[in-house]
């Protein structure tokens, strides 16, 4: 593998890791506040559809992004209403959101566009186009540093840079602000937070809303940045891989970045190297497609170690009278 090929694989890694990273950070906010959310997949899928649909109808990718965020926030509100207000089972609520999004997106897409449950292909104004950073073209001929800056760092859509910037922002919010301190406390000991006069319900709804915002951006990126439209089940389990990355990262932002880049790298390798010949045996393309998911299970089973979730996670809070 030559240097240029390595750069191309790493470039694909960053692009493929972006929706995983956004969804992983979304789950981090929610679960740090004690609300387990396995509905990340459904929120991303709904956001992907509505962002592509609105972008296709209006020709504006920014209106598509807002529509995707709104769809994800709506499902987050449903999850918050079920698990916080009515103290329902958080896992069942997440599963219901996944099923609802999987069926709803195809049904509405077929009703609106009559293209077999998909949206029309998006033109340039309906997609997030790559951004060329300053001096990228001038430095492209410089050995070693030039290709890294011009091909790997430059040339991504704005949502890729938003996802990367969200990592230090998440760390700062959680560990350097009063809101973050209270949010983490709610996930560990909500009774103590309530005793201090802080609204547990308000903090958990805030965390769920942030989760919806990030999932909306992740879904919009899938349909309007990584691809050029919506197709059925296009999230392809990324929400569940994001949950796996969250556990692998032990609910920490910088570890989440490393975990998502690892899973993105596995997907990039699987996409680039297909039908590999190993002497007299050819590795089927289906094996390479399944490789990221197989290695996800292997990594979680053998390399995570002891990952302790927030102590109050998954438990509805009942205020003592």
Tab-separated table of C-alpha atoms in Angstrom:
chain	number	residue	atom	x	y	z
A	1	UNK	CA	0.000	0.000	0.000
A	2	UNK	CA	1.657	3.235	-1.176
A	3	UNK	CA	1.431	6.620	0.531
A	4	UNK	CA	-1.320	7.954	-1.735
A	5	UNK	CA	-3.470	4.881	-1.096
A	6	UNK	CA	-3.009	5.318	2.650
A	7	UNK	CA	-4.153	8.945	2.366
A	8	UNK	CA	-7.223	7.876	0.374
A	9	UNK	CA	-8.139	5.212	2.935
A	10	UNK	CA	-7.733	7.691	5.791
A	11	UNK	CA	-9.810	10.243	3.876
A	12	UNK	CA	-12.601	7.658	3.547
A	13	UNK	CA	-12.165	6.854	7.235
A	14	UNK	CA	-12.898	10.442	8.247
A	15	UNK	CA	-15.967	10.630	5.989
A	16	UNK	CA	-17.382	7.304	7.182
A	17	UNK	CA	-16.621	8.026	10.844
A	18	UNK	CA	-18.472	11.371	10.815
A	19	UNK	CA	-22.060	10.053	11.246
A	20	UNK	CA	-20.801	7.521	13.807
A	21	UNK	CA	-19.070	10.261	15.774
A	22	UNK	CA	-22.101	12.549	15.812
A	23	UNK	CA	-24.396	9.703	16.879
A	24	UNK	CA	-21.891	8.538	19.491
A	25	UNK	CA	-21.698	12.019	21.033
A	26	UNK	CA	-25.501	12.177	20.922
A	27	UNK	CA	-25.714	8.959	22.907
A	28	UNK	CA	-23.029	10.227	25.274
A	29	UNK	CA	-25.093	13.272	26.275
A	30	UNK	CA	-28.242	11.214	26.716
A	31	UNK	CA	-26.688	8.358	28.654
A	32	UNK	CA	-24.592	10.662	30.840
A	33	UNK	CA	-27.922	12.093	31.997
A	34	UNK	CA	-29.261	8.606	32.740
A	35	UNK	CA	-31.405	8.130	29.610
A	36	UNK	CA	-30.351	5.094	27.605
A	37	UNK	CA	-31.173	5.612	23.958
A	38	UNK	CA	-30.976	2.754	21.473
A	39	UNK	CA	-33.174	4.810	19.152
A	40	UNK	CA	-30.154	6.573	17.639
A	41	UNK	CA	-30.616	4.496	14.501
A	42	UNK	CA	-34.228	5.591	14.055
A	43	UNK	CA	-33.469	9.262	14.643
A	44	UNK	CA	-30.644	9.212	12.118
A	45	UNK	CA	-32.858	7.448	9.577
A	46	UNK	CA	-35.721	9.926	9.991
A	47	UNK	CA	-33.304	12.852	9.760
A	48	UNK	CA	-31.713	11.381	6.638
A	49	UNK	CA	-35.071	11.058	4.905
A	50	UNK	CA	-36.509	14.456	5.765
A	51	UNK	CA	-33.251	16.278	5.021
A	52	UNK	CA	-33.016	14.621	1.581
A	53	UNK	CA	-36.726	15.091	0.879
A	54	UNK	CA	-36.804	18.786	1.741
A	55	UNK	CA	-33.494	19.411	-0.036
A	56	UNK	CA	-34.884	17.708	-3.149
A	57	UNK	CA	-38.118	19.713	-3.081
A	58	UNK	CA	-36.630	23.114	-2.242
A	59	UNK	CA	-33.149	22.829	-3.721
A	60	UNK	CA	-31.668	24.103	-0.436
A	61	UNK	CA	-29.403	21.840	1.564
A	62	UNK	CA	-29.706	24.137	4.588
A	63	UNK	CA	-33.481	23.768	4.684
A	64	UNK	CA	-32.900	20.037	4.382
A	65	UNK	CA	-30.557	20.140	7.367
A	66	UNK	CA	-33.132	22.029	9.439
A	67	UNK	CA	-35.823	19.519	8.445
A	68	UNK	CA	-33.604	16.605	9.443
A	69	UNK	CA	-32.847	18.181	12.814
A	70	UNK	CA	-36.547	18.892	13.372
A	71	UNK	CA	-37.473	15.262	12.617
A	72	UNK	CA	-34.822	13.965	14.995
A	73	UNK	CA	-35.854	16.419	17.719
A	74	UNK	CA	-39.463	15.289	17.353
A	75	UNK	CA	-38.482	11.645	17.908
A	76	UNK	CA	-36.265	12.698	20.816
A	77	UNK	CA	-39.268	14.470	22.315
A	78	UNK	CA	-41.310	11.295	21.960
A	79	UNK	CA	-38.552	9.309	23.659
A	80	UNK	CA	-38.262	11.886	26.435
A	81	UNK	CA	-42.008	11.968	26.936
A	82	UNK	CA	-42.172	8.165	27.192
A	83	UNK	CA	-39.098	7.617	29.368
A	84	UNK	CA	-38.940	10.786	31.494
A	85	UNK	CA	-42.503	12.087	31.839
A	86	UNK	CA	-44.343	8.758	31.832
A	87	UNK	CA	-41.371	6.787	33.262
A	88	UNK	CA	-41.654	4.064	30.634
A	89	UNK	CA	-39.016	1.516	29.734
A	90	UNK	CA	-36.256	3.343	27.896
A	91	UNK	CA	-35.177	0.353	25.819
A	92	UNK	CA	-38.689	-0.349	24.578
A	93	UNK	CA	-39.129	3.312	23.682
A	94	UNK	CA	-35.889	3.242	21.670
A	95	UNK	CA	-36.905	0.068	19.839
A	96	UNK	CA	-40.284	1.601	19.003
A	97	UNK	CA	-38.564	4.679	17.534
A	98	UNK	CA	-36.357	2.460	15.360
A	99	UNK	CA	-39.337	0.536	13.984
A	100	UNK	CA	-41.377	3.720	13.515
A	101	UNK	CA	-38.615	5.441	11.547
A	102	UNK	CA	-37.869	2.369	9.416
A	103	UNK	CA	-41.483	2.071	8.286
A	104	UNK	CA	-42.426	5.746	8.221
A	105	UNK	CA	-39.549	6.881	5.997
A	106	UNK	CA	-40.242	4.337	3.264
A	107	UNK	CA	-44.000	4.924	3.378
A	108	UNK	CA	-43.721	8.712	3.120
A	109	UNK	CA	-40.986	8.494	0.477
A	110	UNK	CA	-43.160	6.282	-1.701
A	111	UNK	CA	-46.146	8.576	-1.195
A	112	UNK	CA	-44.209	11.743	-2.040
A	113	UNK	CA	-41.815	10.655	-4.777
A	114	UNK	CA	-43.127	7.324	-6.174
A	115	UNK	CA	-39.565	5.976	-6.538
A	116	UNK	CA	-39.723	2.788	-4.513
A	117	UNK	CA	-39.157	4.365	-1.108
A	118	UNK	CA	-36.268	6.618	-2.070
A	119	UNK	CA	-35.847	10.299	-2.821
A	120	UNK	CA	-34.641	11.808	-6.108
A	121	UNK	CA	-30.893	12.220	-6.485
A	122	UNK	CA	-29.766	15.549	-5.094
A	123	UNK	CA	-28.115	18.126	-7.314
A	124	UNK	CA	-25.216	20.340	-6.236
A	125	UNK	CA	-27.340	22.922	-4.398
A	126	UNK	CA	-29.099	20.170	-2.487
A	127	UNK	CA	-25.873	18.667	-1.141
A	128	UNK	CA	-23.086	19.750	1.158
A	129	UNK	CA	-20.143	20.279	-1.157
A	130	UNK	CA	-16.480	19.871	-0.184
A	131	UNK	CA	-14.720	22.881	1.276
A	132	UNK	CA	-11.204	23.652	0.115
A	133	UNK	CA	-9.148	25.065	2.954
A	134	UNK	CA	-6.727	27.967	2.364
A	135	UNK	CA	-3.517	27.106	0.444
A	136	UNK	CA	-4.654	23.499	-0.155
A	137	UNK	CA	-3.985	23.672	-3.888
A	138	UNK	CA	-0.683	25.513	-3.439
A	139	UNK	CA	0.602	22.981	-0.904
A	140	UNK	CA	-0.604	19.886	-2.756
A	141	UNK	CA	2.754	19.435	-4.507
A	142	UNK	CA	4.795	19.623	-1.291
A	143	UNK	CA	6.109	16.130	-0.443
A	144	UNK	CA	4.383	14.308	2.424
A	145	UNK	CA	2.798	17.362	4.076
A	146	UNK	CA	1.042	18.554	0.915
A	147	UNK	CA	-1.092	15.438	0.262
A	148	UNK	CA	-1.980	15.190	3.956
A	149	UNK	CA	-3.262	18.774	4.028
A	150	UNK	CA	-4.796	18.887	0.544
A	151	UNK	CA	-6.379	15.416	0.463
A	152	UNK	CA	-6.910	14.388	4.091
A	153	UNK	CA	-7.524	17.627	6.011
A	154	UNK	CA	-9.028	19.755	3.250
A	155	UNK	CA	-11.852	18.806	0.914
A	156	UNK	CA	-14.538	17.712	3.383
A	157	UNK	CA	-18.036	19.094	3.765
A	158	UNK	CA	-18.788	21.509	6.568
A	159	UNK	CA	-20.570	18.840	8.649
A	160	UNK	CA	-17.341	16.820	8.881
A	161	UNK	CA	-15.611	19.778	10.512
A	162	UNK	CA	-18.655	20.330	12.728
A	163	UNK	CA	-18.416	16.725	13.927
A	164	UNK	CA	-14.707	17.050	14.697
A	165	UNK	CA	-15.266	20.357	16.502
A	166	UNK	CA	-18.082	18.753	18.523
A	167	UNK	CA	-15.575	16.512	20.332
A	168	UNK	CA	-13.676	19.254	22.233
A	169	UNK	CA	-16.958	21.155	22.616
A	170	UNK	CA	-18.549	18.111	24.262
A	171	UNK	CA	-15.539	17.664	26.549
A	172	UNK	CA	-15.671	21.338	27.559
A	173	UNK	CA	-19.430	21.275	28.197
A	174	UNK	CA	-19.340	18.100	30.267
A	175	UNK	CA	-16.212	18.782	32.298
A	176	UNK	CA	-15.784	22.558	32.416
A	177	UNK	CA	-19.313	23.964	32.823
A	178	UNK	CA	-21.895	23.930	35.577
A	179	UNK	CA	-24.430	22.462	33.160
A	180	UNK	CA	-22.096	19.553	32.398
A	181	UNK	CA	-21.415	18.898	36.061
A	182	UNK	CA	-25.132	18.765	36.795
A	183	UNK	CA	-25.762	16.616	33.734
A	184	UNK	CA	-23.219	14.024	34.847
A	185	UNK	CA	-24.570	14.151	38.383
A	186	UNK	CA	-28.089	13.430	37.121
A	187	UNK	CA	-26.792	10.237	35.533
A	188	UNK	CA	-25.087	9.154	38.738
A	189	UNK	CA	-27.311	10.360	41.562
A	190	UNK	CA	-30.452	12.244	40.508
A	191	UNK	CA	-31.749	12.420	44.089
A	192	UNK	CA	-28.738	14.505	45.135
A	193	UNK	CA	-29.290	16.875	42.213
A	194	UNK	CA	-32.963	17.202	43.106
A	195	UNK	CA	-32.054	17.908	46.745
A	196	UNK	CA	-29.830	20.762	45.543
A	197	UNK	CA	-32.868	22.366	43.939
A	198	UNK	CA	-31.997	21.522	40.317
A	199	UNK	CA	-34.660	20.066	38.044
A	200	UNK	CA	-33.810	16.472	37.144
A	201	UNK	CA	-36.553	16.391	34.519
A	202	UNK	CA	-35.312	19.615	32.926
A	203	UNK	CA	-31.721	18.398	32.720
A	204	UNK	CA	-32.735	15.058	31.235
A	205	UNK	CA	-34.928	16.721	28.625
A	206	UNK	CA	-32.020	19.032	27.767
A	207	UNK	CA	-29.758	16.020	27.277
A	208	UNK	CA	-32.366	14.292	25.116
A	209	UNK	CA	-32.723	17.483	23.031
A	210	UNK	CA	-28.948	17.682	22.469
A	211	UNK	CA	-29.048	14.021	21.488
A	212	UNK	CA	-31.762	14.804	18.938
A	213	UNK	CA	-29.795	17.742	17.541
A	214	UNK	CA	-26.641	15.684	16.977
A	215	UNK	CA	-28.556	12.728	15.529
A	216	UNK	CA	-30.300	15.136	13.159
A	217	UNK	CA	-26.965	16.442	11.891
A	218	UNK	CA	-25.668	12.861	11.558
A	219	UNK	CA	-28.669	11.762	9.507
A	220	UNK	CA	-28.572	14.871	7.337
A	221	UNK	CA	-24.893	14.251	6.619
A	222	UNK	CA	-25.646	10.700	5.494
A	223	UNK	CA	-28.205	11.819	2.899
A	224	UNK	CA	-26.819	15.188	1.817
A	225	UNK	CA	-23.079	14.891	2.452
A	226	UNK	CA	-21.938	11.301	2.267
A	227	UNK	CA	-24.544	10.311	-0.334
A	228	UNK	CA	-26.833	12.179	-2.718
A	229	UNK	CA	-30.290	11.232	-1.484
A	230	UNK	CA	-32.200	8.849	0.721
A	231	UNK	CA	-32.581	5.109	0.216
A	232	UNK	CA	-34.344	2.559	2.384
A	233	UNK	CA	-32.498	1.722	5.643
A	234	UNK	CA	-29.493	3.765	4.561
A	235	UNK	CA	-28.195	4.066	8.129
A	236	UNK	CA	-27.308	0.338	7.879
A	237	UNK	CA	-26.837	-0.178	11.604
A	238	UNK	CA	-24.681	2.912	12.170
A	239	UNK	CA	-26.758	3.840	15.213
A	240	UNK	CA	-25.946	0.527	16.845
A	241	UNK	CA	-22.268	0.790	15.905
A	242	UNK	CA	-22.297	4.254	17.511
A	243	UNK	CA	-23.654	2.681	20.704
A	244	UNK	CA	-20.905	0.074	20.532
A	245	UNK	CA	-18.342	2.848	20.068
A	246	UNK	CA	-19.820	4.659	23.074
A	247	UNK	CA	-19.356	1.594	25.271
A	248	UNK	CA	-15.872	1.040	23.813
A	249	UNK	CA	-15.069	4.689	24.660
A	250	UNK	CA	-16.459	4.274	28.185
A	251	UNK	CA	-18.645	7.357	27.810
A	252	UNK	CA	-15.744	9.774	27.241
A	253	UNK	CA	-15.612	12.252	24.319
A	254	UNK	CA	-11.983	11.852	23.235
A	255	UNK	CA	-12.161	8.076	23.475
A	256	UNK	CA	-15.356	8.270	21.423
A	257	UNK	CA	-13.421	10.002	18.640
A	258	UNK	CA	-10.810	7.239	18.641
A	259	UNK	CA	-13.444	4.491	18.668
A	260	UNK	CA	-15.427	6.019	15.798
A	261	UNK	CA	-12.290	6.533	13.710
A	262	UNK	CA	-11.439	2.873	14.300
A	263	UNK	CA	-14.857	1.702	13.140
A	264	UNK	CA	-14.726	4.134	10.205
A	265	UNK	CA	-11.342	2.710	9.244
A	266	UNK	CA	-12.753	-0.818	9.254
A	267	UNK	CA	-15.577	0.304	6.970
A	268	UNK	CA	-13.123	2.089	4.655
A	269	UNK	CA	-10.994	-1.046	4.366
A	270	UNK	CA	-14.067	-3.178	3.679
A	271	UNK	CA	-15.245	-0.823	0.924
A	272	UNK	CA	-11.869	-0.482	-0.771
A	273	UNK	CA	-10.700	-4.082	-0.685
A	274	UNK	CA	-13.321	-6.468	-2.026
A	275	UNK	CA	-12.958	-9.920	-3.586
A	276	UNK	CA	-9.450	-10.275	-2.184
A	277	UNK	CA	-7.467	-13.206	-3.556
A	278	UNK	CA	-5.736	-15.302	-0.889
A	279	UNK	CA	-3.755	-17.842	-2.874
A	280	UNK	CA	-6.376	-20.217	-4.323
A	281	UNK	CA	-9.254	-18.718	-2.319
A	282	UNK	CA	-11.142	-15.495	-3.048
A	283	UNK	CA	-12.680	-13.694	-0.076
A	284	UNK	CA	-16.334	-12.990	-1.026
A	285	UNK	CA	-17.498	-9.397	-1.094
A	286	UNK	CA	-20.168	-10.250	1.496
A	287	UNK	CA	-17.453	-11.166	3.999
A	288	UNK	CA	-15.754	-7.792	3.513
A	289	UNK	CA	-19.098	-5.990	3.908
A	290	UNK	CA	-19.740	-7.856	7.170
A	291	UNK	CA	-16.191	-7.314	8.459
A	292	UNK	CA	-16.847	-4.011	10.339
A	293	UNK	CA	-19.800	-5.556	12.179
A	294	UNK	CA	-17.908	-8.759	13.008
A	295	UNK	CA	-14.908	-6.842	14.308
A	296	UNK	CA	-17.236	-4.588	16.317
A	297	UNK	CA	-18.479	-7.634	18.219
A	298	UNK	CA	-14.932	-8.987	18.612
A	299	UNK	CA	-13.618	-5.667	19.924
A	300	UNK	CA	-16.477	-5.261	22.384
A	301	UNK	CA	-16.149	-8.838	23.585
A	302	UNK	CA	-12.401	-8.958	23.952
A	303	UNK	CA	-10.876	-5.520	24.270
A	304	UNK	CA	-13.256	-3.188	26.076
A	305	UNK	CA	-12.635	-4.473	29.569
A	306	UNK	CA	-14.893	-3.267	32.320
A	307	UNK	CA	-17.088	-0.429	31.063
A	308	UNK	CA	-19.241	0.953	33.876
A	309	UNK	CA	-22.236	2.970	32.663
A	310	UNK	CA	-23.760	5.842	34.675
A	311	UNK	CA	-25.263	4.349	37.824
A	312	UNK	CA	-28.717	5.854	37.351
A	313	UNK	CA	-28.839	4.991	33.659
A	314	UNK	CA	-32.067	3.419	32.481
A	315	UNK	CA	-33.934	4.147	35.709
A	316	UNK	CA	-36.807	6.644	35.769
A	317	UNK	CA	-36.524	9.153	38.579
A	318	UNK	CA	-39.407	9.362	41.032
A	319	UNK	CA	-39.244	12.418	43.259
A	320	UNK	CA	-39.621	11.661	46.938
A	321	UNK	CA	-42.424	13.438	48.749
